[in-house]
Amino acid sequence: MAVTDKMPELIGKSPLRVDVHGKVTGAAIYTDDIQFGKNLLYARVKRSPHPHALIKKIDTSKAEALPGVKVIVTGKDYPQRIGLYLKDKNIFATDRVRFVGEAVAGVAAVNEEIAEKACELIEVEYELLEPVFDSIYGASPDAPLIHPDMGDYEVANFIFPKPGTNISNHFKARKGDVDRAWKDCAAIVEKSFHIPQVQHVPIEPHIAIAKTDDNGRVTLWASSQSPFAQRNLIAKTLGISESDMRVIAPYVGGGFGCKAGVTMEAMPVAIALKAKGHPVKMRFTREEEFYTNFVRQGLKIKLKVGCDKDGNMLAMENTMYWDGGASTEYGVNITRAGGYSSTGPFDIPNVKTDSFCVYTNHPIGGAYRGFGMSELHTGIGQVMDELAEKIGMDKVEFLKRNSIQGGDINVTGMKMHPIGLQECIDKVAKGINWGVKEKASSDNKLRGKGIAISWKAPAMPPNAGSSAFIEMNEDGTATVNVGGQEIGQGAFTVAAQIAAATIGLPMEDIRIAGPLDTQYSPYEWQTVASRLTWSMGNAVRFAAADARRQILEMVAEAWDEDVDDLDIINGIVVSYRSEKEMSLKNIAVYGIPKEDDQGWIGGPVVGQGSFMPSYVTGLDPETGQGPRAVVHYTTGAQGFDIEIDKDTGKIEILKAVTAFDVGRALNPELVKAQMEGGMMQGISSAIFEEIILEEGVMQNPSFVDYRIATTVDVPRVMETYFVEVPQDDGPFGARGIGEHPMTPTIAALGNAIYDATGIRLEGPPFLPEKVYLAMKDAGILD
């Protein structure tokens, strides 16, 4: 159904409120009208009530007849598949639905009320299919196929799907000889853990507005971490040239991974293509945000680890079943990241890893802060804790003995770069007063301490690039143009610092251009993977160095001096030889006049820079071995001193300490803020958060029933430390720290609970009732 003239009196006039019967009930003021005009349409989505079913028939006739409805689209209008690493998803469901909440049709109307009513009037006939709700069962040959055509899907060359199964990626790592190593082990621990799905819960839900002009050019305004990836994926899927697709991304009100790639943004674009000249706005409700969008994948992990009598690690077997949900277009790379990081930051000579991404009829699993590392380390950190106890070794000593160090060969055959993990462990152990058994504050409380270590690499394609350009202004200031997004992590601040330090300007003379706009901003792959300080930072550094070179060469020619004798200090070019000085004002744009008015030297200074790692190699699909699987790892440690109330099971964190090797802390306060915020998000996912699913239906899609940590849950004392072992390819030696502080949290808290109670819980959340009942079953409360 295309745009009609059913209600021409509403188009181009003052905004009016129209009820579902088409009656004008009075004036309505929409702030959107200020920017997008009176032609703005509002989009809503018809969603599947079933986890798995064939679509037999869709009848939109009643919805089309509703006054105020302008456009209705279904999967038949757009049968193409979309996806970042695996093209397995339709914009609107075509032949079948695969999770509760999947989009079946989209409606655009003159207001949200009418669009919602139209969705209710769309009639869909389904044929129910057997669903899959368990990842281990889903990986078995007995499970019904959720994507029977998976063998036809386009896939990245480093992802290994298994057509004819529900396994969309199987990452294998084989190092040494695990089977032979077990006989040499003096202690062995085997354990399984289940880490549930959680939500990102950004304060700003997903929202996007799309418009197609009369020439077929599309503009998308979106709350986005990935404007360039969205341009590329949506344009390719809908047959639009990237040059005719523009994405504008203002500041983002919270992302944490859920606004990476393409989630809902293609839907308003698809609708807008059939409503030329009309901006189409789609805004998710909080309920939609909870279960129709990306969630953090669930994980079932089976671990077996062993060491010799002296506590030296000998072997690990790690089998992971990732609950990827109905689409794994992004989740397959989480499985890959879990595979090449499957030992955690431990030096283990014999390893067998199988990391499976499995389709289920659950919500779609996607990028989430930590990208699988919180889930992975939940198991690894706790089995290592038990193994140390079983061999009779102090747990901190065990961690230091077995933690990976520079020069070691990791699970994929990569030589580890220099890191400061040992120092991080020492700082955390000292911070929680490790080795001293301290009394609880009262008789009805139990006290315990726990520590865990973790690592994370930027999970990205081997050729993810960054670019930047810097324009010098007439007054000597500089405007830095980047394509990475500011989502509260301080990326723009760090970009400004790098530019200022490299050119020789005071920080206050740097401006960051915005908002991000793919038509004008330089290319950036995505704002994900804690990579901007490192990757975008390198591009900014190169652009700033280029601008600096142009300035110094211009002045050197004007003064007849050697460039090596010149410097720029606080916006002033100085000569160490002649002691001349010249401000950048005017000369950085207009140049410098030659003597006797005989022409000019220089001109507008625009520095350009780009960066792409060229040294990441492919891995053998059967062994996971290769020279360099990733660009680098950020490593660290975290520890907790806790009390547990025996009457309620409630955990109180008395002290939380975290330490990470950041390479170089370009902005120590931002590093500290990321550590504190990441640790708190980790605490939230450890103690409170869980998407409760029954037969594929989320039971707690609101803040009434889905608890997240607030200020009242902040530990009494939080200490953060950073270690600086420079990264050889990072700007000034820096590497990322945005995601890492939440990756060891669940394991460290699990170890503290065990230290206090002797109970090892199967997985988070460590709710008071769960802890209480576990203590009761263990006889602790008797």
Coordinates of N, CA, C and O in Angstrom, one line a residue, residues 343-347 377 396 398-406 408 416-429 451-456 633-638 658-663 721-725 735 740 743-744:
T343 N 40.4 -19.5 26.8 CA 41.1 -19.9 28.0 C 41.1 -18.8 29.1 O 41.6 -19.0 30.2
G344 N 40.5 -17.6 28.8 CA 40.7 -16.5 29.6 C 42.2 -16.1 29.6 O 43.0 -16.7 28.8
P345 N 42.7 -15.2 30.4 CA 44.1 -14.8 30.4 C 45.0 -15.8 31.1 O 45.7 -15.4 32.0
F346 N 44.9 -17.0 30.7 CA 45.7 -18.1 31.3 C 46.6 -18.7 30.3 O 46.2 -18.9 29.1
D347 N 47.8 -19.1 30.7 CA 48.8 -19.8 29.9 C 48.6 -21.3 30.0 O 49.0 -21.9 31.1
H377 N 33.9 -15.5 31.2 CA 34.7 -15.5 32.4 C 34.0 -15.9 33.6 O 34.6 -16.2 34.6
V396 N 45.4 -16.2 44.8 CA 46.1 -15.2 44.2 C 47.4 -15.7 43.6 O 47.8 -15.4 42.5
F398 N 48.0 -18.7 42.7 CA 47.6 -19.5 41.5 C 47.4 -18.7 40.3 O 47.8 -19.0 39.2
L399 N 46.7 -17.6 40.5 CA 46.4 -16.7 39.3 C 47.7 -16.1 38.8 O 47.9 -16.1 37.5
K400 N 48.6 -15.7 39.6 CA 49.9 -15.1 39.2 C 50.8 -16.2 38.5 O 51.5 -15.9 37.5
R401 N 50.7 -17.4 39.0 CA 51.5 -18.5 38.4 C 51.1 -18.8 37.0 O 51.9 -19.2 36.1
N402 N 49.8 -18.7 36.8 CA 49.2 -19.2 35.5 C 48.7 -18.2 34.6 O 48.3 -18.5 33.4
S403 N 48.7 -16.9 35.0 CA 48.3 -15.9 34.1 C 49.2 -15.7 32.9 O 50.4 -15.8 33.0
I404 N 48.6 -15.4 31.8 CA 49.4 -15.2 30.5 C 50.3 -14.0 30.7 O 49.9 -13.0 31.3
Q405 N 51.5 -14.0 30.0 CA 52.4 -12.9 30.1 C 52.9 -12.6 28.7 O 52.8 -13.5 27.8
G406 N 53.6 -11.5 28.5 CA 54.2 -11.1 27.2 C 55.1 -12.2 26.8 O 56.0 -12.7 27.6
D408 N 54.3 -15.3 25.8 CA 53.6 -16.6 25.9 C 52.8 -16.8 24.6 O 52.4 -15.8 23.9
M416 N 51.8 -13.4 22.7 CA 51.2 -12.4 23.5 C 52.2 -11.2 23.6 O 53.4 -11.3 23.8
H417 N 51.6 -10.0 23.4 CA 52.3 -8.7 23.5 C 52.5 -8.4 25.0 O 51.9 -9.0 25.9
P418 N 53.4 -7.5 25.3 CA 53.7 -7.2 26.7 C 52.4 -6.7 27.4 O 51.7 -5.9 26.9
I419 N 52.2 -7.2 28.6 CA 51.0 -6.7 29.4 C 51.4 -6.6 30.9 O 52.4 -7.2 31.3
G420 N 50.5 -5.9 31.7 CA 50.8 -5.7 33.1 C 49.8 -6.5 34.0 O 49.4 -5.9 35.0
L421 N 49.4 -7.7 33.6 CA 48.3 -8.4 34.3 C 48.8 -8.7 35.7 O 48.0 -8.7 36.7
Q422 N 50.1 -9.1 35.9 CA 50.6 -9.5 37.2 C 50.4 -8.3 38.2 O 50.0 -8.5 39.3
E423 N 50.8 -7.2 37.7 CA 50.7 -6.0 38.5 C 49.2 -5.7 38.9 O 48.9 -5.2 40.0
C424 N 48.3 -5.9 37.9 CA 46.9 -5.7 38.2 C 46.4 -6.6 39.3 O 45.7 -6.2 40.2
I425 N 46.8 -7.9 39.3 CA 46.5 -8.9 40.3 C 47.0 -8.4 41.7 O 46.2 -8.4 42.7
D426 N 48.2 -7.9 41.7 CA 48.8 -7.4 43.0 C 48.0 -6.3 43.5 O 47.7 -6.2 44.8
K427 N 47.6 -5.3 42.7 CA 46.9 -4.2 43.1 C 45.5 -4.5 43.7 O 45.1 -4.0 44.7
V428 N 44.8 -5.5 43.0 CA 43.5 -5.9 43.5 C 43.6 -6.6 44.8 O 42.8 -6.4 45.8
A429 N 44.6 -7.6 44.9 CA 44.7 -8.4 46.1 C 45.1 -7.4 47.3 O 44.5 -7.6 48.4
I451 N 38.3 -12.9 43.9 CA 39.1 -12.2 42.9 C 39.0 -13.0 41.6 O 38.9 -14.3 41.6
A452 N 39.1 -12.3 40.5 CA 39.1 -13.0 39.2 C 39.8 -12.1 38.2 O 39.9 -10.9 38.4
I453 N 40.3 -12.7 37.1 CA 41.0 -12.0 36.1 C 40.3 -12.2 34.8 O 39.5 -13.1 34.6
S454 N 40.5 -11.3 33.8 CA 39.9 -11.4 32.5 C 40.7 -10.7 31.4 O 41.6 -9.9 31.7
W455 N 40.3 -11.0 30.2 CA 40.9 -10.3 29.1 C 39.8 -10.1 28.0 O 38.8 -10.8 28.0
K456 N 40.1 -9.2 27.1 CA 39.2 -9.0 26.0 C 40.0 -8.3 24.9 O 40.8 -7.4 25.1
Y633 N 45.1 -7.6 23.3 CA 44.2 -7.8 24.4 C 44.4 -6.8 25.5 O 45.5 -6.3 25.8
T634 N 43.3 -6.4 26.2 CA 43.4 -5.6 27.4 C 43.1 -6.6 28.6 O 42.1 -7.3 28.5
T635 N 43.9 -6.6 29.6 CA 43.8 -7.5 30.7 C 43.7 -6.8 32.0 O 44.0 -5.6 32.1
G636 N 43.1 -7.5 33.0 CA 42.9 -6.9 34.3 C 42.4 -7.8 35.3 O 42.2 -9.0 35.0
A637 N 42.1 -7.3 36.5 CA 41.6 -8.1 37.6 C 40.6 -7.3 38.4 O 40.6 -6.1 38.3
Q638 N 39.8 -8.0 39.2 CA 38.8 -7.4 40.0 C 38.6 -8.2 41.2 O 38.7 -9.5 41.2
T658 N 39.2 -2.7 41.3 CA 39.5 -3.2 39.9 C 40.7 -2.5 39.4 O 41.1 -1.4 39.8
A659 N 41.5 -3.3 38.6 CA 42.7 -2.8 38.0 C 42.9 -3.3 36.6 O 42.7 -4.6 36.4
F660 N 43.2 -2.5 35.6 CA 43.4 -2.9 34.3 C 44.6 -2.3 33.7 O 45.0 -1.1 34.0
D661 N 45.3 -3.0 32.8 CA 46.4 -2.5 32.0 C 45.8 -1.8 30.8 O 45.3 -2.5 29.9
V662 N 45.9 -0.5 30.7 CA 45.2 0.3 29.7 C 46.2 0.8 28.6 O 45.9 1.5 27.7
G663 N 47.5 0.3 28.7 CA 48.5 0.7 27.8 C 49.0 2.1 28.2 O 50.2 2.3 28.6
Y721 N 42.4 1.2 39.7 CA 43.8 1.4 39.4 C 44.0 1.0 38.0 O 43.4 0.1 37.4
F722 N 44.9 1.8 37.4 CA 45.3 1.4 36.0 C 46.8 1.2 35.9 O 47.6 1.9 36.6
V723 N 47.2 0.2 35.2 CA 48.6 -0.1 34.9 C 48.9 0.3 33.5 O 48.0 0.3 32.6
E724 N 50.1 0.8 33.2 CA 50.4 1.3 31.9 C 51.6 0.6 31.3 O 52.8 0.9 31.5
V725 N 51.3 -0.5 30.5 CA 52.4 -1.1 29.7 C 52.0 -0.8 28.2 O 51.0 -1.3 27.7
R735 N 45.3 1.7 24.6 CA 44.4 0.7 24.1 C 43.1 0.9 24.9 O 43.0 1.6 25.9
H740 N 35.9 -3.6 29.3 CA 36.6 -4.6 30.1 C 36.2 -4.7 31.6 O 36.2 -5.8 32.2
T743 N 33.9 -7.4 32.7 CA 34.0 -8.8 32.3 C 34.4 -9.8 33.4 O 34.1 -11.0 33.4
P744 N 35.2 -9.4 34.5 CA 35.5 -10.4 35.5 C 34.5 -10.3 36.7 O 34.6 -11.1 37.7

